XYZ file of C-alpha atoms in Angstrom:
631
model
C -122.226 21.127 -20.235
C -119.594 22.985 -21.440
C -116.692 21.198 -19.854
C -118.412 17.955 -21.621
C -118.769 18.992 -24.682
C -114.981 20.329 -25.029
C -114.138 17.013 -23.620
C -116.511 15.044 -26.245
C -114.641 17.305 -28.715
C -111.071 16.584 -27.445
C -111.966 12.432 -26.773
C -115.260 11.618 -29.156
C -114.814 8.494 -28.784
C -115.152 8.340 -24.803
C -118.676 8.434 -24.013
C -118.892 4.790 -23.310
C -115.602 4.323 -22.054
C -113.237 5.263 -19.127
C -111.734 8.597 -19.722
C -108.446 8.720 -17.747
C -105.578 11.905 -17.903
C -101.727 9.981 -16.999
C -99.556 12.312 -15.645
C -95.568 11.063 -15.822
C -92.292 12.542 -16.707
C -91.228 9.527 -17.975
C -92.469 9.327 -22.125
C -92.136 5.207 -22.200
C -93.621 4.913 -19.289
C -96.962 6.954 -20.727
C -97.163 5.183 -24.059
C -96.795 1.832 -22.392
C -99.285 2.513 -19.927
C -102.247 4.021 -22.288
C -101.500 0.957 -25.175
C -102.418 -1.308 -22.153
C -105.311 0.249 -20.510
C -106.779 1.526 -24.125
C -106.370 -2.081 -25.535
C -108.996 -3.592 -23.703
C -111.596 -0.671 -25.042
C -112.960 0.288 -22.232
C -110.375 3.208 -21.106
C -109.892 6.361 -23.310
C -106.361 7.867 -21.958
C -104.952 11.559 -22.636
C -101.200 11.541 -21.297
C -99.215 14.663 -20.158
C -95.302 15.185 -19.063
C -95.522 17.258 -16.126
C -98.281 18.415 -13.743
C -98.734 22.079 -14.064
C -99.981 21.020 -17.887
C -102.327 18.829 -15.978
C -103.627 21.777 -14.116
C -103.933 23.628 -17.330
C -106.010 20.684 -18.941
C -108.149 20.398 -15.939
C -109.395 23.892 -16.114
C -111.710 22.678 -19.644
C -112.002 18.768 -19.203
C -113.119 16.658 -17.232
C -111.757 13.065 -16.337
C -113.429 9.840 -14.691
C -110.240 9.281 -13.123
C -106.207 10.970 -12.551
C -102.955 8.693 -12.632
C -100.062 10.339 -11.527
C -96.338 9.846 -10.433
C -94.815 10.592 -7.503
C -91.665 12.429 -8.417
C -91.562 14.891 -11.186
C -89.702 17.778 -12.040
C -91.314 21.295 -11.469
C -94.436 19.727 -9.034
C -94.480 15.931 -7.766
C -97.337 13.974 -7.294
C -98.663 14.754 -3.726
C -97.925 18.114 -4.419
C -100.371 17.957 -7.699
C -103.120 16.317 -5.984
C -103.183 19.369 -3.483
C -103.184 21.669 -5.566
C -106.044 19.770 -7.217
C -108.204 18.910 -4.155
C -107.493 23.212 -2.912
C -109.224 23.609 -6.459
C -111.851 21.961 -5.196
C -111.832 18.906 -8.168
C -112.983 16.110 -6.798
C -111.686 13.482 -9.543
C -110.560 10.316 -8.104
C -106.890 10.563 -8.132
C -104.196 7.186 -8.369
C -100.820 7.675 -6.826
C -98.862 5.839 -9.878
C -95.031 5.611 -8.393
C -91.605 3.688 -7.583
C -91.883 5.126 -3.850
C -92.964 2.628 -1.195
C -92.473 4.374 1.571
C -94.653 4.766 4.308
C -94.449 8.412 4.494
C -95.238 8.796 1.167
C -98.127 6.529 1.133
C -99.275 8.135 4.388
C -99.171 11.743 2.852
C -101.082 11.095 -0.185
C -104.527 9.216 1.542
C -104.283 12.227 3.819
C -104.072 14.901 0.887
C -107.204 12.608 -0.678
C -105.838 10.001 -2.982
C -107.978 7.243 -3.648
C -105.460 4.593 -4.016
C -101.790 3.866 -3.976
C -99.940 1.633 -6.472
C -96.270 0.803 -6.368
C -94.688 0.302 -10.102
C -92.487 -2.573 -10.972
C -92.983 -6.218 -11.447
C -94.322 -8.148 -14.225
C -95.568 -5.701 -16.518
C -99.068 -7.255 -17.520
C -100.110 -7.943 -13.509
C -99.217 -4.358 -12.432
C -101.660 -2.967 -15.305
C -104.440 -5.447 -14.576
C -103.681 -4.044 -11.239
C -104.255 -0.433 -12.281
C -107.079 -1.535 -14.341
C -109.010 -2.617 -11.815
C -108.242 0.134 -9.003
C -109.200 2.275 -11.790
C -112.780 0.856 -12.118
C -112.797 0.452 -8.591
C -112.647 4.130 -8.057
C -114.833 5.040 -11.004
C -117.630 2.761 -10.246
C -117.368 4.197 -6.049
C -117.253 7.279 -7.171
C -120.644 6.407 -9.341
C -122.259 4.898 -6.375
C -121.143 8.133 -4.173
C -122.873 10.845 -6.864
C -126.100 8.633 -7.070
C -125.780 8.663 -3.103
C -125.892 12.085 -3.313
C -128.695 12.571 -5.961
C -130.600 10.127 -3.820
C -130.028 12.323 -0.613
C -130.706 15.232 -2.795
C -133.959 13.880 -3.219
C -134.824 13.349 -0.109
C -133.973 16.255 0.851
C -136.269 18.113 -1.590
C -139.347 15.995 -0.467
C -138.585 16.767 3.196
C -138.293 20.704 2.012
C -141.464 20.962 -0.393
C -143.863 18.318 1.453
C -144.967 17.622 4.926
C -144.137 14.084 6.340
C -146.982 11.239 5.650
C -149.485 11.800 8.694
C -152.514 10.475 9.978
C -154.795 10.569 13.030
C -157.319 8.724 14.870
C -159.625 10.146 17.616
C -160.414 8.986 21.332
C -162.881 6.136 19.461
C -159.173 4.903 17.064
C -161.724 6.642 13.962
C -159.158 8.075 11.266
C -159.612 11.682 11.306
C -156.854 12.828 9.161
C -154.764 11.131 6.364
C -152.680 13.500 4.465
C -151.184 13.449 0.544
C -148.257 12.107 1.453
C -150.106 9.134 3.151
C -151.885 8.784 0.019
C -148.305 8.210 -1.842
C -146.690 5.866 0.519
C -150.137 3.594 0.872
C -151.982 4.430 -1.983
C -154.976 4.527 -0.281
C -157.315 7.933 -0.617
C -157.844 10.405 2.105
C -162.104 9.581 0.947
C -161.738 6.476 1.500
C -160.261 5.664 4.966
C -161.644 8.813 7.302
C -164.048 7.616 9.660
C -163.260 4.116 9.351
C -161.436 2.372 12.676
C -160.810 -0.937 13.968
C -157.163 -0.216 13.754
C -158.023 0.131 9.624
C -155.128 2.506 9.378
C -152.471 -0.665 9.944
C -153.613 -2.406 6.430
C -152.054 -0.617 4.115
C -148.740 -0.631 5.898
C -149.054 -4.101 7.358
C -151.892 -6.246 5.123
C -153.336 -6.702 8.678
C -155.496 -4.947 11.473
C -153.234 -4.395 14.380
C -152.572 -0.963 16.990
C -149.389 0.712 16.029
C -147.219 3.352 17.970
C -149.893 6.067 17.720
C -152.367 3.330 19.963
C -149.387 3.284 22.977
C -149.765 6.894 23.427
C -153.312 6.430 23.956
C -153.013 3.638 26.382
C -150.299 0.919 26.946
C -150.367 -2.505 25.356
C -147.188 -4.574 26.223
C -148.105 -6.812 22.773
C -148.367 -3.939 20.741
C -144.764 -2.676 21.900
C -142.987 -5.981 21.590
C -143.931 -5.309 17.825
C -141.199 -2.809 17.475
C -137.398 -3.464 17.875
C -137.157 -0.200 20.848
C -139.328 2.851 21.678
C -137.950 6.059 22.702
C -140.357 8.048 25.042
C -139.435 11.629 25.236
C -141.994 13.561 27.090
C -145.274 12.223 25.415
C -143.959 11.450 22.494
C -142.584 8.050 21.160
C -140.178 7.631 18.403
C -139.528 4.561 17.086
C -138.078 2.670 13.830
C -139.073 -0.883 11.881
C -138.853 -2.099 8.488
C -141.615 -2.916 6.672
C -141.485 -5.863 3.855
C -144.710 -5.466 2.537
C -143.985 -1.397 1.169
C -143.605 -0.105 -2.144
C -144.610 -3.426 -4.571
C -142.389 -5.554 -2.016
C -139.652 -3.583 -2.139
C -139.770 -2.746 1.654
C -138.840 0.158 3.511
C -137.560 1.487 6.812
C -139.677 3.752 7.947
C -138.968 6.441 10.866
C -142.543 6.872 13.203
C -143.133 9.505 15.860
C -146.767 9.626 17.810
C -147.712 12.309 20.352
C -150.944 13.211 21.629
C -153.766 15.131 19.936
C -154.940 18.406 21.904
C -158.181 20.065 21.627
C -158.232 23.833 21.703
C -158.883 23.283 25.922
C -155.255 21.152 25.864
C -157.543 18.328 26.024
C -156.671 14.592 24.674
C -158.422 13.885 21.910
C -157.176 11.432 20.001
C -153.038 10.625 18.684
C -151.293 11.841 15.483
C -148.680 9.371 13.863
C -145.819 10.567 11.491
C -144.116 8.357 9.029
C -140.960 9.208 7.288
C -139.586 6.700 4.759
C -135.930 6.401 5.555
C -134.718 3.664 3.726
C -132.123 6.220 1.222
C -130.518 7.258 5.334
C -130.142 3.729 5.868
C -128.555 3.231 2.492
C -126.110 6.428 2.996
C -125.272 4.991 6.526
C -124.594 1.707 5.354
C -122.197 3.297 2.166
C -120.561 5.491 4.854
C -120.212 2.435 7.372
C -118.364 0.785 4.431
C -115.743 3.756 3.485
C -115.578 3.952 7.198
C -114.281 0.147 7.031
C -112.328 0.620 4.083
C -110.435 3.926 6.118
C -109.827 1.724 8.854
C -108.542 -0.757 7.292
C -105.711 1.117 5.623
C -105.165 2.658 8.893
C -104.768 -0.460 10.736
C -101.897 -1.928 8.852
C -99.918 1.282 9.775
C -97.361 0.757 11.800
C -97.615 4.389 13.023
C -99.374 4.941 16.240
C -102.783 6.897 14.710
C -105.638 8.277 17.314
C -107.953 11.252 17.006
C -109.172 13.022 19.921
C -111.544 15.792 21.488
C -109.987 19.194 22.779
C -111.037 18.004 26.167
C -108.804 14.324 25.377
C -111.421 12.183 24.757
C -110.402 9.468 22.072
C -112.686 9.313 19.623
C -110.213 6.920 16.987
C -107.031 4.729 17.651
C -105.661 1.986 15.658
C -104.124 -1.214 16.659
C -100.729 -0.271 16.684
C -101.794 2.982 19.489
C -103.730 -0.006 21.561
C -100.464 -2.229 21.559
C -98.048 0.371 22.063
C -99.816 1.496 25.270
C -101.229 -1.994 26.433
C -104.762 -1.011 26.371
C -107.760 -2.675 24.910
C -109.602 0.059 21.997
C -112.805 -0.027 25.095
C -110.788 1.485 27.151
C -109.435 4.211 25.245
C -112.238 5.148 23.004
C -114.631 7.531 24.633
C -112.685 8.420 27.551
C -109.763 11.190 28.181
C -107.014 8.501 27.917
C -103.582 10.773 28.111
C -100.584 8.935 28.532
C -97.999 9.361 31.725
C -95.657 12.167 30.352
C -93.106 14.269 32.527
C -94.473 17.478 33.605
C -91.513 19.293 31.904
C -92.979 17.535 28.413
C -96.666 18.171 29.424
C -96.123 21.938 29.307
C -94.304 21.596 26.001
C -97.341 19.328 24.544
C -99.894 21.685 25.722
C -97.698 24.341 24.249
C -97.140 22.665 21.365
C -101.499 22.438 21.044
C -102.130 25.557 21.213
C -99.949 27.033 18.668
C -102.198 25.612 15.838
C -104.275 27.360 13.688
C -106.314 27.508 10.494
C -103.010 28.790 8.859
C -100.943 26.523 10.371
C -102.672 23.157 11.480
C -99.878 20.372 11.656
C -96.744 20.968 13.515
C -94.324 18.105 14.639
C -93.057 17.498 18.415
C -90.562 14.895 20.097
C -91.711 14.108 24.145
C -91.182 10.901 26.456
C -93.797 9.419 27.450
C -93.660 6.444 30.942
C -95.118 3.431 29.596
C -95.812 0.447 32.234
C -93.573 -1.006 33.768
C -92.128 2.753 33.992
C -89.933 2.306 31.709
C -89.493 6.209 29.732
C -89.822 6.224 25.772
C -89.210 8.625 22.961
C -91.727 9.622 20.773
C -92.122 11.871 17.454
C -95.819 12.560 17.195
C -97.062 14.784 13.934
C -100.481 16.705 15.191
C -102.970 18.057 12.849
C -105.552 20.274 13.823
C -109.067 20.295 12.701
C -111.310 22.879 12.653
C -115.019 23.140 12.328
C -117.313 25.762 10.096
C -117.017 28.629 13.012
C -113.144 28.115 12.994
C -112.636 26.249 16.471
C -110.887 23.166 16.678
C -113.234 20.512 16.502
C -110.444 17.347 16.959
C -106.941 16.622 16.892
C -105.334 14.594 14.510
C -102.475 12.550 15.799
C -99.659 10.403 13.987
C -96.614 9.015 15.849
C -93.640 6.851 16.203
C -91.336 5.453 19.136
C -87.913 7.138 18.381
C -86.368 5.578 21.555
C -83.376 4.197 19.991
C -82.533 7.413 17.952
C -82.704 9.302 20.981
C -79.964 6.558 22.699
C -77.947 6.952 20.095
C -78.177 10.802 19.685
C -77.292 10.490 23.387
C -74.735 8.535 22.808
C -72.771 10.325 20.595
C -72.933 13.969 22.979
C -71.627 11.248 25.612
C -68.588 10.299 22.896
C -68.074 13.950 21.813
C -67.499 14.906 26.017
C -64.894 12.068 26.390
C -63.296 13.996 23.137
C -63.023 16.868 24.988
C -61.977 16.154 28.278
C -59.679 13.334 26.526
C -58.150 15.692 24.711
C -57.816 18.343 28.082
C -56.175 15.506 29.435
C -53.457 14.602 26.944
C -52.448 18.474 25.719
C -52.998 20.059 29.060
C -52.174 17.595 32.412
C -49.174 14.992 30.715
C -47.956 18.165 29.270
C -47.661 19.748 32.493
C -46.416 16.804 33.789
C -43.974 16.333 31.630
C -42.409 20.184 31.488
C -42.433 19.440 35.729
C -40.194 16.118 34.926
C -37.805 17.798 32.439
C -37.327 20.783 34.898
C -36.378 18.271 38.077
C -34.075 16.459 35.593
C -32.254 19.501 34.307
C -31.910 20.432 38.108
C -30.435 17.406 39.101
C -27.862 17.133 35.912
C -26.470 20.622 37.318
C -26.308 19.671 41.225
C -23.134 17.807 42.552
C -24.404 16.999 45.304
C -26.122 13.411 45.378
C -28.309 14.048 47.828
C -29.649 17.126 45.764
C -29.839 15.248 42.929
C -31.374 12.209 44.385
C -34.156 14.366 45.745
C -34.513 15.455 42.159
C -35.228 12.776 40.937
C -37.154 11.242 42.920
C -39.585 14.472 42.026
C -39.275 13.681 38.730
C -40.372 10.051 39.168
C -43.288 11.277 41.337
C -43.950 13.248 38.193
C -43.846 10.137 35.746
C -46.360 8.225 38.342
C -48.854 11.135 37.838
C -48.487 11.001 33.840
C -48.675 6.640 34.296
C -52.344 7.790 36.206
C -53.527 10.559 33.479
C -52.678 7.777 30.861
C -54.334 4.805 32.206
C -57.345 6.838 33.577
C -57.649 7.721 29.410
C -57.214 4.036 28.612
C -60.524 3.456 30.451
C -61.791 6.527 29.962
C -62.401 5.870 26.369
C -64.392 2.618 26.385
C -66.858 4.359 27.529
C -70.237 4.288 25.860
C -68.816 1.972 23.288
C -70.843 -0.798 23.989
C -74.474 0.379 24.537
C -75.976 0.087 27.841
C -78.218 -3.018 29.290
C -81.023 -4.012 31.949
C -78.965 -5.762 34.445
C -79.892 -6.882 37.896
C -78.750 -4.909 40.812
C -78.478 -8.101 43.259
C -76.343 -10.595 40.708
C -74.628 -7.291 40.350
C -73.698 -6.696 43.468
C -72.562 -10.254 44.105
C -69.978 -10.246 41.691
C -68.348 -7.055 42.546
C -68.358 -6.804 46.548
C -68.177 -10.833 47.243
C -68.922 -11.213 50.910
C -65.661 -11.737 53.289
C -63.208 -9.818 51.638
C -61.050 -8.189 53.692
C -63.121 -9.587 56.533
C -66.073 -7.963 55.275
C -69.527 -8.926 55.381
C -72.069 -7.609 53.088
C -75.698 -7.579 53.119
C -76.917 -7.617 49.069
C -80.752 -6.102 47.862
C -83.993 -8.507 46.642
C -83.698 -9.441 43.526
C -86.579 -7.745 42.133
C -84.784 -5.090 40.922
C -83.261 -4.285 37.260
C -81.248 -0.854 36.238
C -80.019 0.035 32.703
C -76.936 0.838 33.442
C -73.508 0.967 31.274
C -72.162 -2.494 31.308
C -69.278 -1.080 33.435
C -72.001 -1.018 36.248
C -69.896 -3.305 37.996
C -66.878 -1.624 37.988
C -68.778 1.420 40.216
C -69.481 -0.877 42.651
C -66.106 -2.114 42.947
C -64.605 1.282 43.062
C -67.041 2.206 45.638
C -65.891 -0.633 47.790
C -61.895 -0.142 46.758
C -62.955 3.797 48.440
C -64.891 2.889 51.447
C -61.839 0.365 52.264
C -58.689 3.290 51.676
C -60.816 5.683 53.545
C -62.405 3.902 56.827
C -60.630 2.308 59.424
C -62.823 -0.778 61.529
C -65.028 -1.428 58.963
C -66.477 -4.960 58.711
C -70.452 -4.545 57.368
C -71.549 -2.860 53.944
C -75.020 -2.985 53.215
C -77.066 -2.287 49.429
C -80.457 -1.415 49.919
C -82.740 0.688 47.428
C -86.100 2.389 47.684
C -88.604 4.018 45.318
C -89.054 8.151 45.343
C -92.648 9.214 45.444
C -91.911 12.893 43.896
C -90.136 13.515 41.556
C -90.253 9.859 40.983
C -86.884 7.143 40.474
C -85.569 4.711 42.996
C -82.633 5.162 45.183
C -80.320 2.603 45.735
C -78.312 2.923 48.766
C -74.332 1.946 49.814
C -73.628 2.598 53.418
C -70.929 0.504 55.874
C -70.460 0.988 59.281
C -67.026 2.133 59.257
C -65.444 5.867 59.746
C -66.479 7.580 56.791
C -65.779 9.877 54.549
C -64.435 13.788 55.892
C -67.364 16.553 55.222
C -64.391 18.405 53.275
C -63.715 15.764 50.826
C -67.107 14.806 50.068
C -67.345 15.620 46.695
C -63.696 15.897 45.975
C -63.276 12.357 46.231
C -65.433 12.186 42.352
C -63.024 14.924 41.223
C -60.704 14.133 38.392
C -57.675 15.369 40.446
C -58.569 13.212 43.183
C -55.670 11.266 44.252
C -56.249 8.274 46.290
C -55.202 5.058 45.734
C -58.021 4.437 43.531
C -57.057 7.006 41.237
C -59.428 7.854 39.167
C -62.091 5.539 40.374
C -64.727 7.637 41.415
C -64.588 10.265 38.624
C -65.120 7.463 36.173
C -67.678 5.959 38.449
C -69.950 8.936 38.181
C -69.087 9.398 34.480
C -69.871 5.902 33.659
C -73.231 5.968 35.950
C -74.320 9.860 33.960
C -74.189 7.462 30.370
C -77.589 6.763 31.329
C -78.641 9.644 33.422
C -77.579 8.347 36.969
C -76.247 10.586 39.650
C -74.474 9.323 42.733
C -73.594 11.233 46.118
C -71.685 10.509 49.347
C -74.498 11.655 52.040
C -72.581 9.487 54.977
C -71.616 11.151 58.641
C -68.262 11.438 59.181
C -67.345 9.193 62.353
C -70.282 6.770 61.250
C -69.949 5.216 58.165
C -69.860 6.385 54.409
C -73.158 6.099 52.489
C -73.216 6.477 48.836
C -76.978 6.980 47.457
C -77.002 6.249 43.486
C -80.532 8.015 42.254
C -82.073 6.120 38.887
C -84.405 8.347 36.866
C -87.948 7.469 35.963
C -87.799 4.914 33.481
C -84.040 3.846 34.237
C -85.455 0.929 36.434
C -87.975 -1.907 36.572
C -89.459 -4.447 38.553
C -88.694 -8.320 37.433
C -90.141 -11.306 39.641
C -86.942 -12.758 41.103
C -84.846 -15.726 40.272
């Protein structure tokens, strides 16, 4: 009463209207806003510069309703409404702001804002707008605090005052009819004990018939077609109907359980029937159903993946975008441990990342990959709140994420772009430099010799030395492309086709299904080539290659296989030949082949026999590959 009263002092002219506190650093903004919602004469608005003053006012009046900006110096908006709802004030609270952005939106329902409103636009709309939000929230919260009166009630009756109860004995004789029957019926304990013929049904019904408390007594397949279900637990039987003809015509849901009557001996002697009017329960179920609706709603047009789940995984909330992301209907997910395929290395992070909440620190953010079908591997940021019940345990898990796939590529991309740097720049102030001090010393040895021979000799070191600097340079021409252009699914067979064509050099190659796509750096083909250019400079009598590929059962991946049926490679130059310094007639083939393969996390190894052929196996990670019909 107190709060009231200083309010009634600060506003008297409020009591029959809308009494709303505008919080907004902007001093136009505030007068335009209360000569618009105070010219209709049904608002009364008190306007303040910056939140902390809000907080101040708040402490000694009262408001139907809070408008706020989002930014502000000192506190912003989301931060005032915490501070407010920590408080414990309850006032429904309108985020008033320039800011669209999802975040921002996202943050304030979860902090307990009632509604969001975006300024701009035609000045008149956007406060009809706000005008109506406003009486929106005013009149729900209205409905909400007579919800709770009426529940309040309720509850006092069940407290203070037995249920309405009656019985009947062996003979269906009333034998007990208590007050409360007396106030639900209006009929007199004197004047219905020791009456029967089912005269205990009128002044529910307006007609003789059994009810529930007549099936515990003996069964009557009419009499139990009269109620939508029956729960039997034990002896008892619980059941619920509405009843038209209640309260002046009003109606009434009304809650019955009937159990058997004992005797002092545990003898049947008759049935007892309790009635509990719970038509408010309905009511409150139906107004919770509704915000329930309303919540989902707003959650649905997200286009954040949203879910809630169990300690134990079991999904007790997703929205639409969760279902689509993952390709599963809501059925399927709701009600059931549904956990996504996630690396084992990123499941032990997760779990990790689960257990480190707390009352004191409930949300914390983590990035994983999850393996979505077809097995393809996808980034995600999820942001995990946990919450806990009275005793302090964590009752569910709230989860908000996003696909950050493409970030991660690009991230990727640019430690891929920073290596080339570096080795680039190894390349061109290390190796040409030795190069070139080797040709300038073979130069300045042949200008002093007089002999041609010597000098000839000399020289042609030094042009053995510009061949090697001709290599270094044109291995950075190619080396720097790179990762420029960003990698693609591309089919391995179509591929294969167009870089090892069958018959050349007299050799005949034997090319994979079709089925299979990799994403691969569009210089995919260009590995293939160099592994043919090798396999033909290193293996005499070769006239078969052969591309195969197979999938890995642990640690998952597919392996796509290169083998001929020629010499082979030498055990001691296995893994030379993908060293940088490698000189073959390729060059630097196979160095950029395996750097051009790693762009997207592929390794490749020569695992051939020497004497029997060279086989090159080329491992694709999980996710790196998929399975397409064929063309």
């Amino acid at each position: 009463m107190e709060v009231q009263d200083a309010q009634r002092t600060l506003v008297p002219d409020s009591r029959n209207s809308i009494s709303l506190l505008y919080v907004d650093d902007d001093p136009t903004l505030l007068e335009i806003c209360k000569l618009f919602l105070e010219h209709s004469g049904r608002f009364h608005v008190d306007t303040l510069s910056f939140a902390p003053e809000a907080l101040e006012r708040l402490t000694s009046f009262s408001y139907d309703a809070i408008i706020s900006d989002y930014q502000m110096p000192v506190m912003d908006g989301i931060a005032f409404l915490k501070m407010l709802r920590s408080l414990g004030n309850s006032t429904p609270f309108i985020l008033f702001t320039g800011k669209g952005r999802e975040e921002i939106v996202i943050e304030a329902l979860n902090n307990g804002a009632d509604f969001y409103l975006q300024k701009g636009g035609e000045p008149e709309a956007q406060f009809a707008e706000l005008e109506h939000k406003i009486r929106m929230i005013v009149e729900q919260r209205k409905i909400k605090n007579e919800l709770i009166e009426s529940q309040r009630r309720v509850s006092d009756i069940i407290d203070f005052l037995p249920d309405a109860t009656f019985a009947i004995d062996l003979a269906g004789m009333v034998i007990a009819w208590n007050r409360a029957m007396e106030e639900m019926t209006g009929v007199k304990k004197g004047e219905i004990l020791g009456t029967g013929n089912h005269s205990y049904s009128i002044p529910l019904y307006q007609e003789r018939h059994p009810l529930l408390l007549d099936l515990v007594l003996a069964d009557d397949k009419i009499t139990e077609e009269k109620y939508p279900w029956i729960r039997r637990k034990d002896h008892k039987l619980i059941s619920e109907i509405f009843i038209p003809t209640l309260y002046e015509g009003k109606g009434a849901f009304l809650w019955f359980t009937a159990s058997p009557f004992y005797d002092m001996k545990n003898n049947v002697v008759g049935a007892i029937e309790s009635i509990r009017d719970v038509t408010d329960q309905r009511k409150a179920d139906e107004a919770l159903a509704q915000s329930e609706r309303r919540y989902r709603n707003v959650v649905e047009d997200q286009s954040e993946f949203i879910s809630r789940f169990l300690p134990d995984g079991t999904h007790v909330f997703v929205n639409g975008a969760y279902c689509r992301y993952f390709n599963r209907e809501p059925d399927s997910i709701l009600g059931k441990r549904f956990i996504p395929r996630i690396p084992q290395e990123d499941l032990v992070l997760l779990k990790k990342h689960l257990t480190s909440l707390t009352q004191e620190k409930p949300v914390a953010v983590i990035e994983h990959r999850t393996i979505i079908p077809p097995g393809e591997i996808r980034w995600q940021r999820w942001t995990d709140r946990a919450i806990f019940d009275t005793k302090g345990t964590i009752a569910e898990y709230q989860s908000v994420g996003r696909d950050i796939t493409e970030q991660k590529k690009l991230e990727e991309s640019l430690w891929q772009t920073n290596k080339k740097l570096n080795l680039l720049n190894n390349i061109t102030c290390h190796d040409i430099l030795n190069q070139l001090t080797v040709l300038l010393a073979y130069l300045e040895f042949a200008k002093e010799k007089t002999s041609g021979s010597e000098a000839l000799d000399f020289l042609k070191k030094g042009i053995l030395a510009v061949n090697k600097i001709q290599t270094l340079i044109r291995f950075t021409r190619y080396y720097q492309d790179l990762g420029i252009v960003m990698p693609e699914w591309q089919n391995l067979r179509n591929v294969c086709m167009r870089a090892i064509p069958t018959g050349r050099d007299g050799i005949t190659v034997a090319y994979p299904s079709g089925d299979l796509e990799i994403y691969a750096d569009q210089l995919l083909e260009k590995v293939l080539c160099n592994l043919f250019d090798t396999a033909v400079g290193h293996m005499k009598q070769m006239s078969e290659i052969s591309i195969t590929f197979c999938e890995n059962p642990e640690p998952g991946g597919v392996t796509v296989i290169v083998e001929d049926n020629g010499t082979g490679i030498p055990d001691n130059v296995k893994e030379r030949i993908f060293g940088r310094g490698y000189e073959t007639n390729t060059g630097f083939g196979l160095f950029l082949a395996r750097e051009i393969l790693l762009i997207t996390g592929i390794t490749i190894r020569e695992t051939g026999i020497w004497g029997e052929g060279a086989r090159f196996e080329i491992q694709i990670p999980p996710g790196g590959f998929r399975f397409v019909p064929p063309v």
